[in-house]
XYZ file of C-alpha atoms in Angstrom:
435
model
C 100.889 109.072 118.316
C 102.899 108.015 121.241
C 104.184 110.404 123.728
C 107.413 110.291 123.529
C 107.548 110.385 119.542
C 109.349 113.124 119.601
C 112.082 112.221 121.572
C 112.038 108.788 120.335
C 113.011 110.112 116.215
C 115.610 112.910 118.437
C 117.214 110.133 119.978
C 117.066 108.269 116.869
C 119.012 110.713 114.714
C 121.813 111.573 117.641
C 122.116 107.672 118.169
C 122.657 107.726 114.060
C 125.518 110.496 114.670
C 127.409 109.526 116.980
C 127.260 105.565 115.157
C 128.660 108.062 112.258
C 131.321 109.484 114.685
C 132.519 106.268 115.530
C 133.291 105.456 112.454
C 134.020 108.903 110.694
C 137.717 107.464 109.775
C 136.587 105.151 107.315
C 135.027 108.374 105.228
C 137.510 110.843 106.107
C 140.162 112.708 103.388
C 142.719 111.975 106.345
C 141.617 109.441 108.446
C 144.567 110.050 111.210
C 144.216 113.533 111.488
C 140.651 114.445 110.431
C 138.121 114.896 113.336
C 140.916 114.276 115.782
C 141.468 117.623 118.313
C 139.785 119.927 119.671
C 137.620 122.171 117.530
C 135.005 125.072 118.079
C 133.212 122.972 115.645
C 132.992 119.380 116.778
C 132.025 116.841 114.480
C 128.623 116.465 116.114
C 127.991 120.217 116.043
C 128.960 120.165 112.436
C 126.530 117.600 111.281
C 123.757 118.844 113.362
C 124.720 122.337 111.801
C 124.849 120.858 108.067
C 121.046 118.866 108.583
C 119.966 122.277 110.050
C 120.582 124.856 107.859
C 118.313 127.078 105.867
C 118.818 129.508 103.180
C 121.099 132.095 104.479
C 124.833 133.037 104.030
C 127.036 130.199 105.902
C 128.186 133.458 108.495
C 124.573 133.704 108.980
C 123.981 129.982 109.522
C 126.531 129.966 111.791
C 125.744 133.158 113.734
C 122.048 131.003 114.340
C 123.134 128.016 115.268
C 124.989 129.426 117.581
C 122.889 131.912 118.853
C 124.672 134.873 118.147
C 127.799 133.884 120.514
C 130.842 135.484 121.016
C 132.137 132.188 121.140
C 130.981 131.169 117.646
C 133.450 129.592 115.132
C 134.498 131.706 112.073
C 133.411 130.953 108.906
C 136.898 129.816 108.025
C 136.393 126.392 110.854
C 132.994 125.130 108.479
C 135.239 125.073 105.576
C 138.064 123.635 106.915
C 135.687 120.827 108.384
C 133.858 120.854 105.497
C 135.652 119.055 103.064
C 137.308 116.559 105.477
C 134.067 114.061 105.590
C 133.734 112.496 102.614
C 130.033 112.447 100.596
C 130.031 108.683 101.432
C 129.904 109.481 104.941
C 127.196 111.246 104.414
C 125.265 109.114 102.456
C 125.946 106.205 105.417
C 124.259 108.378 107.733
C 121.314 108.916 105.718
C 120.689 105.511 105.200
C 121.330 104.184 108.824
C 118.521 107.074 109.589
C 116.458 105.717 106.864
C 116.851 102.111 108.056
C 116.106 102.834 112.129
C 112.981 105.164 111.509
C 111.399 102.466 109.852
C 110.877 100.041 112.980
C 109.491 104.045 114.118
C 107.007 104.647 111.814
C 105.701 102.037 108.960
C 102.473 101.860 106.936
C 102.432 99.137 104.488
C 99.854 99.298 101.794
C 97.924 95.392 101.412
C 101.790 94.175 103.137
C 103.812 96.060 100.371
C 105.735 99.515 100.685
C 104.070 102.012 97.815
C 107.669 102.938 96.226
C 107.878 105.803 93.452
C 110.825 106.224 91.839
C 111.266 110.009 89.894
C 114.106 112.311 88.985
C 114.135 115.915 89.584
C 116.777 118.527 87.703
C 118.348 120.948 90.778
C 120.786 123.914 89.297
C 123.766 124.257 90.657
C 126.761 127.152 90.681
C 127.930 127.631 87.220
C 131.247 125.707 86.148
C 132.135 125.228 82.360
C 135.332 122.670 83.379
C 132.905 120.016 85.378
C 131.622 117.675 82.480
C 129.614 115.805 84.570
C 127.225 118.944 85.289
C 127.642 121.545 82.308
C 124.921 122.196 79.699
C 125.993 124.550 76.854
C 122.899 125.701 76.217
C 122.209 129.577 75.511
C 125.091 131.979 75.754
C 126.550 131.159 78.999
C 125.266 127.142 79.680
C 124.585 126.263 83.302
C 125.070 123.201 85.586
C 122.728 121.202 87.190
C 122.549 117.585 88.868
C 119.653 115.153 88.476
C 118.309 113.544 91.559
C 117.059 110.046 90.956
C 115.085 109.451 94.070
C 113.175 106.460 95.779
C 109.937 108.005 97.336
C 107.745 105.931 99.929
C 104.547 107.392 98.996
C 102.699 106.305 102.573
C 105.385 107.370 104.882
C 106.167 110.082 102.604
C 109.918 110.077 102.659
C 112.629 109.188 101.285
C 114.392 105.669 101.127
C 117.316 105.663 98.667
C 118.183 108.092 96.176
C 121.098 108.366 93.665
C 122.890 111.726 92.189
C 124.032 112.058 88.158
C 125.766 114.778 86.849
C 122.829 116.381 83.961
C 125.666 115.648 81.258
C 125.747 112.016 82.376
C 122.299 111.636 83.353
C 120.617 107.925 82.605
C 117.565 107.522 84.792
C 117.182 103.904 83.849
C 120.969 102.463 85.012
C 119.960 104.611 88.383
C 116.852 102.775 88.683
C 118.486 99.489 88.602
C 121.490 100.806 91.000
C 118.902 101.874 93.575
C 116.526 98.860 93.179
C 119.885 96.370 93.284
C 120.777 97.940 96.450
C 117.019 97.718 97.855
C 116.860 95.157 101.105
C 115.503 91.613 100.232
C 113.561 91.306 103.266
C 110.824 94.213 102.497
C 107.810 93.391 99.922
C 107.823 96.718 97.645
C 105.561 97.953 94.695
C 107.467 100.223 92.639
C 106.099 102.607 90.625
C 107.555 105.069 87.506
C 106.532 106.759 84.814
C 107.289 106.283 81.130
C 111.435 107.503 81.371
C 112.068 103.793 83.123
C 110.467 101.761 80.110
C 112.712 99.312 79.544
C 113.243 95.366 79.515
C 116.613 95.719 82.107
C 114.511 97.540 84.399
C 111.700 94.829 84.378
C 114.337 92.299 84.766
C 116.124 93.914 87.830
C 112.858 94.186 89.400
C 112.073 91.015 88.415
C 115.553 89.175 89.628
C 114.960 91.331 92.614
C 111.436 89.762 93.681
C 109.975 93.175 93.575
C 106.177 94.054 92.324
C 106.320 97.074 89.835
C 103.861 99.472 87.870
C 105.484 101.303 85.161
C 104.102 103.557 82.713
C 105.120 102.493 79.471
C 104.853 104.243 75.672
C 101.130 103.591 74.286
C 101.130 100.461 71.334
C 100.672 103.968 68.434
C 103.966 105.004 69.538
C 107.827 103.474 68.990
C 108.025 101.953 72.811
C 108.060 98.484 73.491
C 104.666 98.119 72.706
C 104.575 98.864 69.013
C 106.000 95.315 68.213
C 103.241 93.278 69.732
C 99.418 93.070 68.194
C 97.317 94.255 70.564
C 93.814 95.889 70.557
C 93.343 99.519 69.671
C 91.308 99.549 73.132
C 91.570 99.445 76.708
C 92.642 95.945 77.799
C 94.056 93.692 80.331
C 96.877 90.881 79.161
C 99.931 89.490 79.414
C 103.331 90.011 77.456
C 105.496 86.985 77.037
C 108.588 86.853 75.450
C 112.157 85.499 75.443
C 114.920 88.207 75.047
C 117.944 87.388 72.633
C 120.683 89.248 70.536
C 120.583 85.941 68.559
C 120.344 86.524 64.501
C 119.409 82.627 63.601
C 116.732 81.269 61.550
C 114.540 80.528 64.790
C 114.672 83.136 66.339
C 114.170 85.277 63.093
C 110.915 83.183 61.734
C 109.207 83.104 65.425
C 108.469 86.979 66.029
C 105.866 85.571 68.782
C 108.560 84.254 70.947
C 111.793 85.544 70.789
C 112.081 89.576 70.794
C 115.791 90.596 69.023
C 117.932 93.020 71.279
C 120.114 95.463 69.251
C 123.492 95.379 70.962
C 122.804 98.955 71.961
C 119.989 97.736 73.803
C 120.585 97.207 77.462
C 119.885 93.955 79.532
C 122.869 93.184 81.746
C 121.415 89.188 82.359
C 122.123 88.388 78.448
C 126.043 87.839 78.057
C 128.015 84.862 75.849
C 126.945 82.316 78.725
C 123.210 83.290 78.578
C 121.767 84.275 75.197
C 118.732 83.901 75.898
C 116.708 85.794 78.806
C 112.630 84.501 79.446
C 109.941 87.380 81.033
C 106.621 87.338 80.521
C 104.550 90.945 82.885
C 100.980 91.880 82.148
C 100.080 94.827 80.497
C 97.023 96.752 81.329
C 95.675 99.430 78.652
C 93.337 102.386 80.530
C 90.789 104.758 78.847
C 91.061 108.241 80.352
C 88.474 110.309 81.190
C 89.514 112.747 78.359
C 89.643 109.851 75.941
C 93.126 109.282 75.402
C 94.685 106.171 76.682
C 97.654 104.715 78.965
C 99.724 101.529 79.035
C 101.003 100.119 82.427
C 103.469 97.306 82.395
C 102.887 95.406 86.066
C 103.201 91.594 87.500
C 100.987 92.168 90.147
C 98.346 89.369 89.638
C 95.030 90.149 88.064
C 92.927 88.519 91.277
C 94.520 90.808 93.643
C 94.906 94.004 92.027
C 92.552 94.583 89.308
C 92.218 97.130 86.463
C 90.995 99.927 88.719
C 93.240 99.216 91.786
C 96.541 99.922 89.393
C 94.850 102.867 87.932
C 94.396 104.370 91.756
C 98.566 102.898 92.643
C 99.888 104.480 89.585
C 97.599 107.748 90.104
C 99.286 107.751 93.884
C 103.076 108.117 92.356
C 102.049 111.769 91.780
C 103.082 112.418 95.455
C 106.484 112.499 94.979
C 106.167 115.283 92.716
C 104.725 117.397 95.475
C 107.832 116.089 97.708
C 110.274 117.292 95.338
C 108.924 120.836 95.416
C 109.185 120.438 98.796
C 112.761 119.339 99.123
C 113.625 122.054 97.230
C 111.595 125.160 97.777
C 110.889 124.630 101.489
C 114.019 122.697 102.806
C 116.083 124.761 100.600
C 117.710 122.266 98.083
C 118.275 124.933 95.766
C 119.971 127.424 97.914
C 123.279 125.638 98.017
C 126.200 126.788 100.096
C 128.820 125.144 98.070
C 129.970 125.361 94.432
C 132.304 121.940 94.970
C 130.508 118.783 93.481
C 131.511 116.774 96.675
C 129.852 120.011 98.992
C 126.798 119.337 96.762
C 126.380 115.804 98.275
C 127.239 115.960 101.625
C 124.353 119.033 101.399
C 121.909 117.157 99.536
C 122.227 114.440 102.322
C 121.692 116.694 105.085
C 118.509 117.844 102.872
C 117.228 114.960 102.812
C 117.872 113.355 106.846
C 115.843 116.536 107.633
C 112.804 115.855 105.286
C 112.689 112.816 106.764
C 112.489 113.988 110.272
C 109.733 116.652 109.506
C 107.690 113.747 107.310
C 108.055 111.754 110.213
C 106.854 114.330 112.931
C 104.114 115.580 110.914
C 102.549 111.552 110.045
C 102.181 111.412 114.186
C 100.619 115.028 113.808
C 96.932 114.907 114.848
C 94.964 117.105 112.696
C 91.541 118.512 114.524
C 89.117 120.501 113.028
C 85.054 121.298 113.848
C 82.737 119.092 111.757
C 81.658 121.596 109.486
C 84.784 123.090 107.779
C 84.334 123.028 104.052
C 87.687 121.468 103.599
C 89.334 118.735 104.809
C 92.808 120.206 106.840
C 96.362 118.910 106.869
C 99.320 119.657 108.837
C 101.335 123.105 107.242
C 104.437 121.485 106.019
C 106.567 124.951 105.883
C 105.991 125.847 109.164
C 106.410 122.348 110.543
C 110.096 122.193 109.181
C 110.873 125.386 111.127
C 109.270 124.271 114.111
C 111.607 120.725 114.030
C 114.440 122.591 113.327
C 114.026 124.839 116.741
C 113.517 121.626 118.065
C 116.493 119.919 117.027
C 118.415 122.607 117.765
C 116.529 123.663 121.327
C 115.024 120.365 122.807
C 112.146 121.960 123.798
C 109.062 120.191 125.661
C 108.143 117.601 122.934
C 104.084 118.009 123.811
C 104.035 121.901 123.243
C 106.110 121.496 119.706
C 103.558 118.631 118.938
C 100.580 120.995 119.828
C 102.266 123.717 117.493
C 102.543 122.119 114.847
C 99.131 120.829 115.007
C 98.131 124.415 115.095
C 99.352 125.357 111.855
C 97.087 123.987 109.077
C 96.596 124.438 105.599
C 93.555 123.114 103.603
C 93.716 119.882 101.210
C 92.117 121.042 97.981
C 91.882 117.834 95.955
C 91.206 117.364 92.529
C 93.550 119.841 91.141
C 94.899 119.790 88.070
C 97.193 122.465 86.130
C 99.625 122.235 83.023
C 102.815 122.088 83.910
C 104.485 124.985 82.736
C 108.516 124.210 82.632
C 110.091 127.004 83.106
C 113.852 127.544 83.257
C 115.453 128.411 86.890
C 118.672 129.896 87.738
C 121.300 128.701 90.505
C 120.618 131.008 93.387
C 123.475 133.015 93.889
C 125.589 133.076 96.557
C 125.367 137.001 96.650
C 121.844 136.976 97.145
C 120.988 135.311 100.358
C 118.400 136.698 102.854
C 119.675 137.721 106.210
């Protein structure tokens, strides 16, 4: 870790704000007016306020942040402000933070990025008239967002991610969006489970140059699999095939090299200019431990990463799970402070700059321990997000908050596995907010 860490990702994120600032008129509701005077709640103040808050009432937020001043804006000045910067403001600054940490903090797995790509479900304040978000499901219905989020598994934060209403949800277009909008110069292994099986997403990753390992449906099931002859055993070959919505004689009588699209059927590279679309990926078959079997679709190359080495990536993806529980239960994703969709975004954005930052402090954490604990120790991640939030908001001596958080540890008991038992959350009220 170097010294000045610290400071380095402060200065970082400030340099990010005020880049934001500069430009705030291009994402403002009225770009002549908006951000212009003199406020108790500058726009700096309000974005450091917005990537700082917890779970509390907004006149408690604001009563913190400002340390309990006299001189404290009224709850009335966050609104107003609120609502003038527009979610795609937001969503500039996040990636601008994204894009500067990196040259801060980078650890590339055999020269690629590890990316896992997942969606997580996050209720939100109930509101029948918003199609986009409402279930009808039970008595009442609820509404809820789905976050489609890009995960880099060894820096443990997030790169891109990409918001659908639940009534509108379609994890695979999102995966394409995200991976479309990924930079060309960075070598990336992208990893999913068996939601993003699907030709278009092999040929966006494909188009894109990008490596990928996605789960797909096993060859007993009605995935993409099912059509092709292969072994009832684990196995290691390739898939090649050329894509067509074509109903001719040719492509009827040769089953072994065309595969027929159904117009329903997604692939946005066939259109009345190209009807026919080549892709050939490997396919590697893997025998559990409990007997039961998975199917990974990859074109990583056999001589660098063999059988075992995309049984250990794919195994690795399972990180992001622990991230989202993490994003929401100890950042506070699910305590919103706004019902508006718009309020939603610009809050999930903050959410996410200040995951970041703690991933990032914690990576340069040094964790030391006596030789003979029974478990291996890693930095608390709870207590290290209120620790960088003092900081943030204090400045204090960098080397004491480094040496606190390195105080706070929690063991790493590995090997654990549970059923996941889905349960069904509510929105948290607004009414019910801790002091």
């Amino acid at each position: 870790m170097t010294q000045n860490f610290l400071a380095d990702l402060k200065t970082t994120l400030e340099n990010c704000i005020a880049e934001l600032d500069e430009l705030h008129f291009m994402f403002c509701q009225n770009p002549e007016a908006d951000f212009t005077g003199n406020r108790k709640l500058s726009f700096h103040d309000y974005i450091q306020f917005m990537v700082q808050m917890q779970s509390k009432s907004v006149s408690n937020e604001i009563l913190d942040f400002f340390e309990h001043s006299l001189a404290a804006p009224a709850k009335s000045s966050f609104t107003q402000q609120h609502f003038k910067l527009q979610p795609e403001g937001w969503s500039f600054l996040f990636h601008i933070f994204v894009e500067q940490c990196r040259e801060l903090s980078d650890q590339p797995y055999h020269g690629y990025r590890l990316l896992a790509c997942d969606g997580s479900d996050v209720n939100i304040a109930r509101d029948p008239e918003d199609e986009r978000t409402f279930i009808h499901e039970g008595e009442k219905g609820y509404n809820a967002i789905h976050v489609n989020a890009l995960y880099d598994i060894m820096n443990h934060t997030y790169c891109d991610f990409l918001v659908q209403g639940k009534k509108k949800l379609h994890e695979r277009a999102a995966l394409n969006t995200i991976t479309d909008r990924y930079p060309d110069s960075v070598p990336a292994i992208l990893m999913a489970d068996r939601g993003y099986e699907s030709f278009n997403v092999f040929a966006h990753l494909i188009q894109k140059n990008m490596k990928f390992i996605i789960r797909m449906k096993d060859i007993n099931s009605n995935g993409i699999l099912s059509a092709y002859d292969l072994p009832d055993s684990q196995f290691d070959t390739h898939i090649k095939t050329t894509l067509t919505r074509r109903h001719t004689k040719e492509t009827l009588g040769d089953p072994n090299t065309y595969t027929i699209l159904q117009q329903t059927t997604d692939l946005d590279f066939l259109d009345e200019n190209c009807t026919y679309y080549d892709i050939e990926f490997r396919i590697v078959r893997i025998l559990l431990d409990n007997g039961t079997y998975i199917c990974i679709a990859t074109n990583l190359s056999e001589e660098d990463f063999p059988l075992e080495e995309i049984k250990k990536l794919y195994r690795m993806r399972w990180s992001e799970e622990t991230s989202f529980r993490e994003l929401k239960y100890t950042i506070g994703l699910v305590n919103w402070h706004s019902s508006k969709y718009d309020g939603i975004l610009q809050e999930l954005n903050a959410r996410m700059i200040l995951y970041n930052f703690c991933e990032f402090v914690t990576a340069q954490a040094v964790v030391r321990t006596r030789d003979n604990t029974k478990h291996i120790y890693k930095i608390n991640f709870a207590t290290a997000v209120n620790i960088c939030r003092a900081y943030l908001k204090h400045s204090s001596d960098e080397i004491e908050t480094m040496l606190l958080i390195q105080k706070h540890l929690t063991p790493v008991r590995s090997n654990r596995k549970y059923p996941i038992r889905l349960r069904p959350k509510r929105n948290r009220d607004f009414m019910y907010r801790a002091a």
